[in-house]
mmCIF file of C-alpha atoms in Angstrom:
data_model
loop_
_atom_site.group_PDB
_atom_site.id
_atom_site.type_symbol
_atom_site.label_atom_id
_atom_site.label_comp_id
_atom_site.label_asym_id
_atom_site.label_seq_id
_atom_site.Cartn_x
_atom_site.Cartn_y
_atom_site.Cartn_z
ATOM 1 C CA UNK M 1418 24.426 -8.040 -26.401
ATOM 2 C CA UNK M 1419 21.964 -9.399 -24.587
ATOM 3 C CA UNK M 1420 19.439 -6.835 -23.449
ATOM 4 C CA UNK M 1421 18.914 -6.740 -19.735
ATOM 5 C CA UNK M 1422 15.695 -5.759 -18.106
ATOM 6 C CA UNK M 1423 14.923 -5.150 -13.966
ATOM 7 C CA UNK M 1424 11.355 -6.308 -12.701
ATOM 8 C CA UNK M 1425 10.814 -4.720 -9.545
ATOM 9 C CA UNK M 1426 7.886 -5.265 -7.696
ATOM 10 C CA UNK M 1427 7.190 -2.759 -4.432
ATOM 11 C CA UNK M 1428 4.775 -3.546 -1.113
ATOM 12 C CA UNK M 1429 2.878 -6.058 -0.768
ATOM 13 C CA UNK M 1430 3.549 -7.618 -4.039
ATOM 14 C CA UNK M 1431 5.157 -10.498 -2.133
ATOM 15 C CA UNK M 1432 1.550 -11.632 -1.121
ATOM 16 C CA UNK M 1433 0.376 -12.324 -4.519
ATOM 17 C CA UNK M 1434 -2.182 -15.542 -4.614
ATOM 18 C CA UNK M 1435 -3.232 -14.849 -1.131
ATOM 19 C CA UNK M 1436 -3.922 -11.287 -0.531
ATOM 20 C CA UNK M 1437 -7.418 -10.464 -2.289
ATOM 21 C CA UNK M 1438 -7.165 -12.791 -5.429
ATOM 22 C CA UNK M 1439 -10.666 -11.306 -6.593
ATOM 23 C CA UNK M 1440 -8.339 -8.268 -7.470
ATOM 24 C CA UNK M 1441 -4.895 -9.487 -8.289
ATOM 25 C CA UNK M 1442 -6.176 -12.597 -9.312
ATOM 26 C CA UNK M 1443 -4.386 -16.415 -7.911
ATOM 27 C CA UNK M 1444 -0.895 -16.006 -9.503
ATOM 28 C CA UNK M 1445 1.516 -15.802 -6.967
ATOM 29 C CA UNK M 1446 4.690 -13.172 -7.620
ATOM 30 C CA UNK M 1447 6.798 -16.156 -7.859
ATOM 31 C CA UNK M 1448 4.677 -17.869 -10.589
ATOM 32 C CA UNK M 1449 4.622 -14.562 -12.197
ATOM 33 C CA UNK M 1450 8.470 -13.661 -12.219
ATOM 34 C CA UNK M 1451 9.222 -17.177 -13.420
ATOM 35 C CA UNK M 1452 6.741 -16.652 -16.907
ATOM 36 C CA UNK M 1453 8.396 -13.034 -17.452
ATOM 37 C CA UNK M 1454 11.916 -14.783 -17.347
ATOM 38 C CA UNK M 1455 10.904 -17.168 -20.002
ATOM 39 C CA UNK M 1456 8.822 -15.236 -21.686
ATOM 40 C CA UNK M 1457 12.154 -12.598 -21.835
ATOM 41 C CA UNK M 1458 14.221 -15.600 -22.364
ATOM 42 C CA UNK M 1459 12.385 -16.427 -25.555
ATOM 43 C CA UNK M 1460 12.703 -12.572 -26.635
ATOM 44 C CA UNK M 1461 16.552 -12.830 -26.278
ATOM 45 C CA UNK M 1462 16.486 -10.714 -23.400
ATOM 46 C CA UNK M 1463 17.844 -11.416 -19.335
ATOM 47 C CA UNK M 1464 14.995 -10.404 -17.023
ATOM 48 C CA UNK M 1465 16.053 -10.336 -13.322
ATOM 49 C CA UNK M 1466 13.524 -9.859 -10.512
ATOM 50 C CA UNK M 1467 13.488 -7.789 -7.513
ATOM 51 C CA UNK M 1468 10.478 -7.009 -4.960
ATOM 52 C CA UNK M 1469 10.774 -5.012 -1.309
ATOM 53 C CA UNK M 1470 8.560 -3.544 0.551
ATOM 54 C CA UNK M 1471 10.711 -0.731 1.590
ATOM 55 C CA UNK M 1472 10.756 2.282 -0.086
ATOM 56 C CA UNK M 1473 14.703 3.186 0.252
ATOM 57 C CA UNK M 1474 15.242 -0.540 -1.303
ATOM 58 C CA UNK M 1475 13.628 0.142 -4.178
ATOM 59 C CA UNK M 1476 15.309 3.765 -5.000
ATOM 60 C CA UNK M 1477 18.677 1.794 -4.446
ATOM 61 C CA UNK M 1478 18.103 -1.012 -7.140
ATOM 62 C CA UNK M 1479 16.675 1.953 -9.724
ATOM 63 C CA UNK M 1480 19.836 3.334 -8.521
ATOM 64 C CA UNK M 1481 21.981 0.567 -9.241
ATOM 65 C CA UNK M 1482 20.452 -0.132 -12.480
ATOM 66 C CA UNK M 1483 22.347 2.883 -13.980
ATOM 67 C CA UNK M 1484 24.586 1.718 -16.749
ATOM 68 C CA UNK M 1485 23.719 -2.289 -15.785
ATOM 69 C CA UNK M 1486 20.475 -2.103 -17.310
ATOM 70 C CA UNK M 1487 18.306 -1.619 -20.210
ATOM 71 C CA UNK M 1488 15.017 -1.133 -18.968
ATOM 72 C CA UNK M 1489 13.012 -1.415 -15.970
ATOM 73 C CA UNK M 1490 9.003 -2.599 -15.362
ATOM 74 C CA UNK M 1491 8.049 -1.495 -11.972
ATOM 75 C CA UNK M 1492 4.999 -2.279 -10.175
ATOM 76 C CA UNK M 1493 5.342 0.277 -7.390
ATOM 77 C CA UNK M 1494 2.302 -1.247 -5.609
ATOM 78 C CA UNK M 1495 0.597 2.044 -3.212
ATOM 79 C CA UNK M 1496 3.953 3.876 -3.949
ATOM 80 C CA UNK M 1497 2.534 4.206 -6.961
ATOM 81 C CA UNK M 1498 0.503 7.183 -5.537
ATOM 82 C CA UNK M 1499 3.074 9.454 -3.220
ATOM 83 C CA UNK M 1500 6.590 8.198 -3.761
ATOM 84 C CA UNK M 1501 8.086 11.163 -5.165
ATOM 85 C CA UNK M 1502 11.402 9.670 -4.084
ATOM 86 C CA UNK M 1503 10.830 6.681 -6.483
ATOM 87 C CA UNK M 1504 9.990 8.586 -9.314
ATOM 88 C CA UNK M 1505 12.896 11.213 -8.746
ATOM 89 C CA UNK M 1506 14.963 8.174 -8.808
ATOM 90 C CA UNK M 1507 13.401 6.894 -12.085
ATOM 91 C CA UNK M 1508 14.202 10.216 -13.512
ATOM 92 C CA UNK M 1509 17.418 10.359 -12.158
ATOM 93 C CA UNK M 1510 19.001 7.194 -13.731
ATOM 94 C CA UNK M 1511 17.344 7.999 -17.299
ATOM 95 C CA UNK M 1512 16.901 4.270 -17.946
ATOM 96 C CA UNK M 1513 13.299 3.807 -19.930
ATOM 97 C CA UNK M 1514 10.753 2.645 -17.379
ATOM 98 C CA UNK M 1515 7.173 0.804 -17.818
ATOM 99 C CA UNK M 1516 4.552 1.002 -15.010
ATOM 100 C CA UNK M 1517 2.097 -1.727 -15.001
ATOM 101 C CA UNK M 1518 -0.693 -2.718 -12.142
ATOM 102 C CA UNK M 1519 -2.283 -5.888 -11.969
ATOM 103 C CA UNK M 1520 -5.573 -4.203 -11.406
ATOM 104 C CA UNK M 1521 -7.133 -1.293 -13.180
ATOM 105 C CA UNK M 1522 -5.933 1.910 -11.229
ATOM 106 C CA UNK M 1523 -8.258 3.997 -12.848
ATOM 107 C CA UNK M 1524 -11.363 2.039 -11.342
ATOM 108 C CA UNK M 1525 -10.225 1.193 -8.018
ATOM 109 C CA UNK M 1526 -10.606 3.761 -4.872
ATOM 110 C CA UNK M 1527 -10.082 7.514 -6.130
ATOM 111 C CA UNK M 1528 -6.873 7.758 -4.036
ATOM 112 C CA UNK M 1529 -5.351 4.607 -6.496
ATOM 113 C CA UNK M 1530 -6.288 6.986 -9.517
ATOM 114 C CA UNK M 1531 -3.194 9.038 -9.441
ATOM 115 C CA UNK M 1532 -0.021 8.156 -10.251
ATOM 116 C CA UNK M 1533 2.858 10.187 -9.541
ATOM 117 C CA UNK M 1534 5.020 7.207 -11.547
ATOM 118 C CA UNK M 1535 3.351 7.578 -14.805
ATOM 119 C CA UNK M 1536 4.917 11.157 -15.643
ATOM 120 C CA UNK M 1537 8.107 9.481 -15.750
ATOM 121 C CA UNK M 1538 7.427 6.281 -17.632
ATOM 122 C CA UNK M 1539 7.242 5.608 -21.426
ATOM 123 C CA UNK M 1540 3.588 4.408 -20.343
ATOM 124 C CA UNK M 1541 1.419 2.774 -17.908
ATOM 125 C CA UNK M 1542 -0.446 -1.103 -18.472
ATOM 126 C CA UNK M 1543 -3.353 -1.005 -16.109
ATOM 127 C CA UNK M 1544 -5.638 -3.737 -15.411
ATOM 128 C CA UNK M 1545 -4.571 -6.454 -17.152
ATOM 129 C CA UNK M 1546 -3.956 -8.639 -14.868
ATOM 130 C CA UNK M 1547 -0.675 -11.038 -14.790
ATOM 131 C CA UNK M 1548 -0.602 -10.328 -18.394
ATOM 132 C CA UNK M 1549 0.324 -6.799 -17.716
ATOM 133 C CA UNK M 1550 4.129 -7.750 -17.230
ATOM 134 C CA UNK M 1551 4.219 -9.767 -20.632
ATOM 135 C CA UNK M 1552 2.475 -6.406 -22.352
ATOM 136 C CA UNK M 1553 5.044 -3.917 -20.410
ATOM 137 C CA UNK M 1554 8.000 -6.333 -21.538
ATOM 138 C CA UNK M 1555 6.794 -6.157 -25.411
ATOM 139 C CA UNK M 1556 6.826 -2.044 -24.869
ATOM 140 C CA UNK M 1557 10.272 -1.844 -23.566
ATOM 141 C CA UNK M 1558 11.694 -4.078 -26.438
ATOM 142 C CA UNK M 1559 9.881 -2.128 -28.911
ATOM 143 C CA UNK M 1560 10.767 0.825 -27.383
ATOM 144 C CA UNK M 1561 14.798 -0.369 -27.045
ATOM 145 C CA UNK M 1562 14.552 -1.777 -30.900
ATOM 146 C CA UNK M 1563 13.589 1.751 -31.881
ATOM 147 C CA UNK M 1564 16.469 3.535 -30.467
#
């Protein structure tokens, strides 16, 4: 059975490559997604991708993953810092989640240093640029293989 991973990217991540490249890098979201899908294929898993600027749509994607997806990688964007609704959605589906951030949220503005998603995640990967997505996939696959 093929392992199925859902990549969820939150608000403004559709603007990668344009928005603050000195912080978030020059790769576009489409490039990151394509590279992660290819990387996942080499690891024997199927990666599907979803992006939304709307909290409810992200919650719906998490709920829809229940019973269909083995693991979730999420970059919640600014929702990281205050979306208890996304945190509750993650907790409710009981799917392992890895939180990822392109920039190091702990070395930026004070309001960015707290995550309400981290407590319901296996781990948080922050500050490794687009490589963080590959690290997140490796972390999830390692966890799933140990189960």
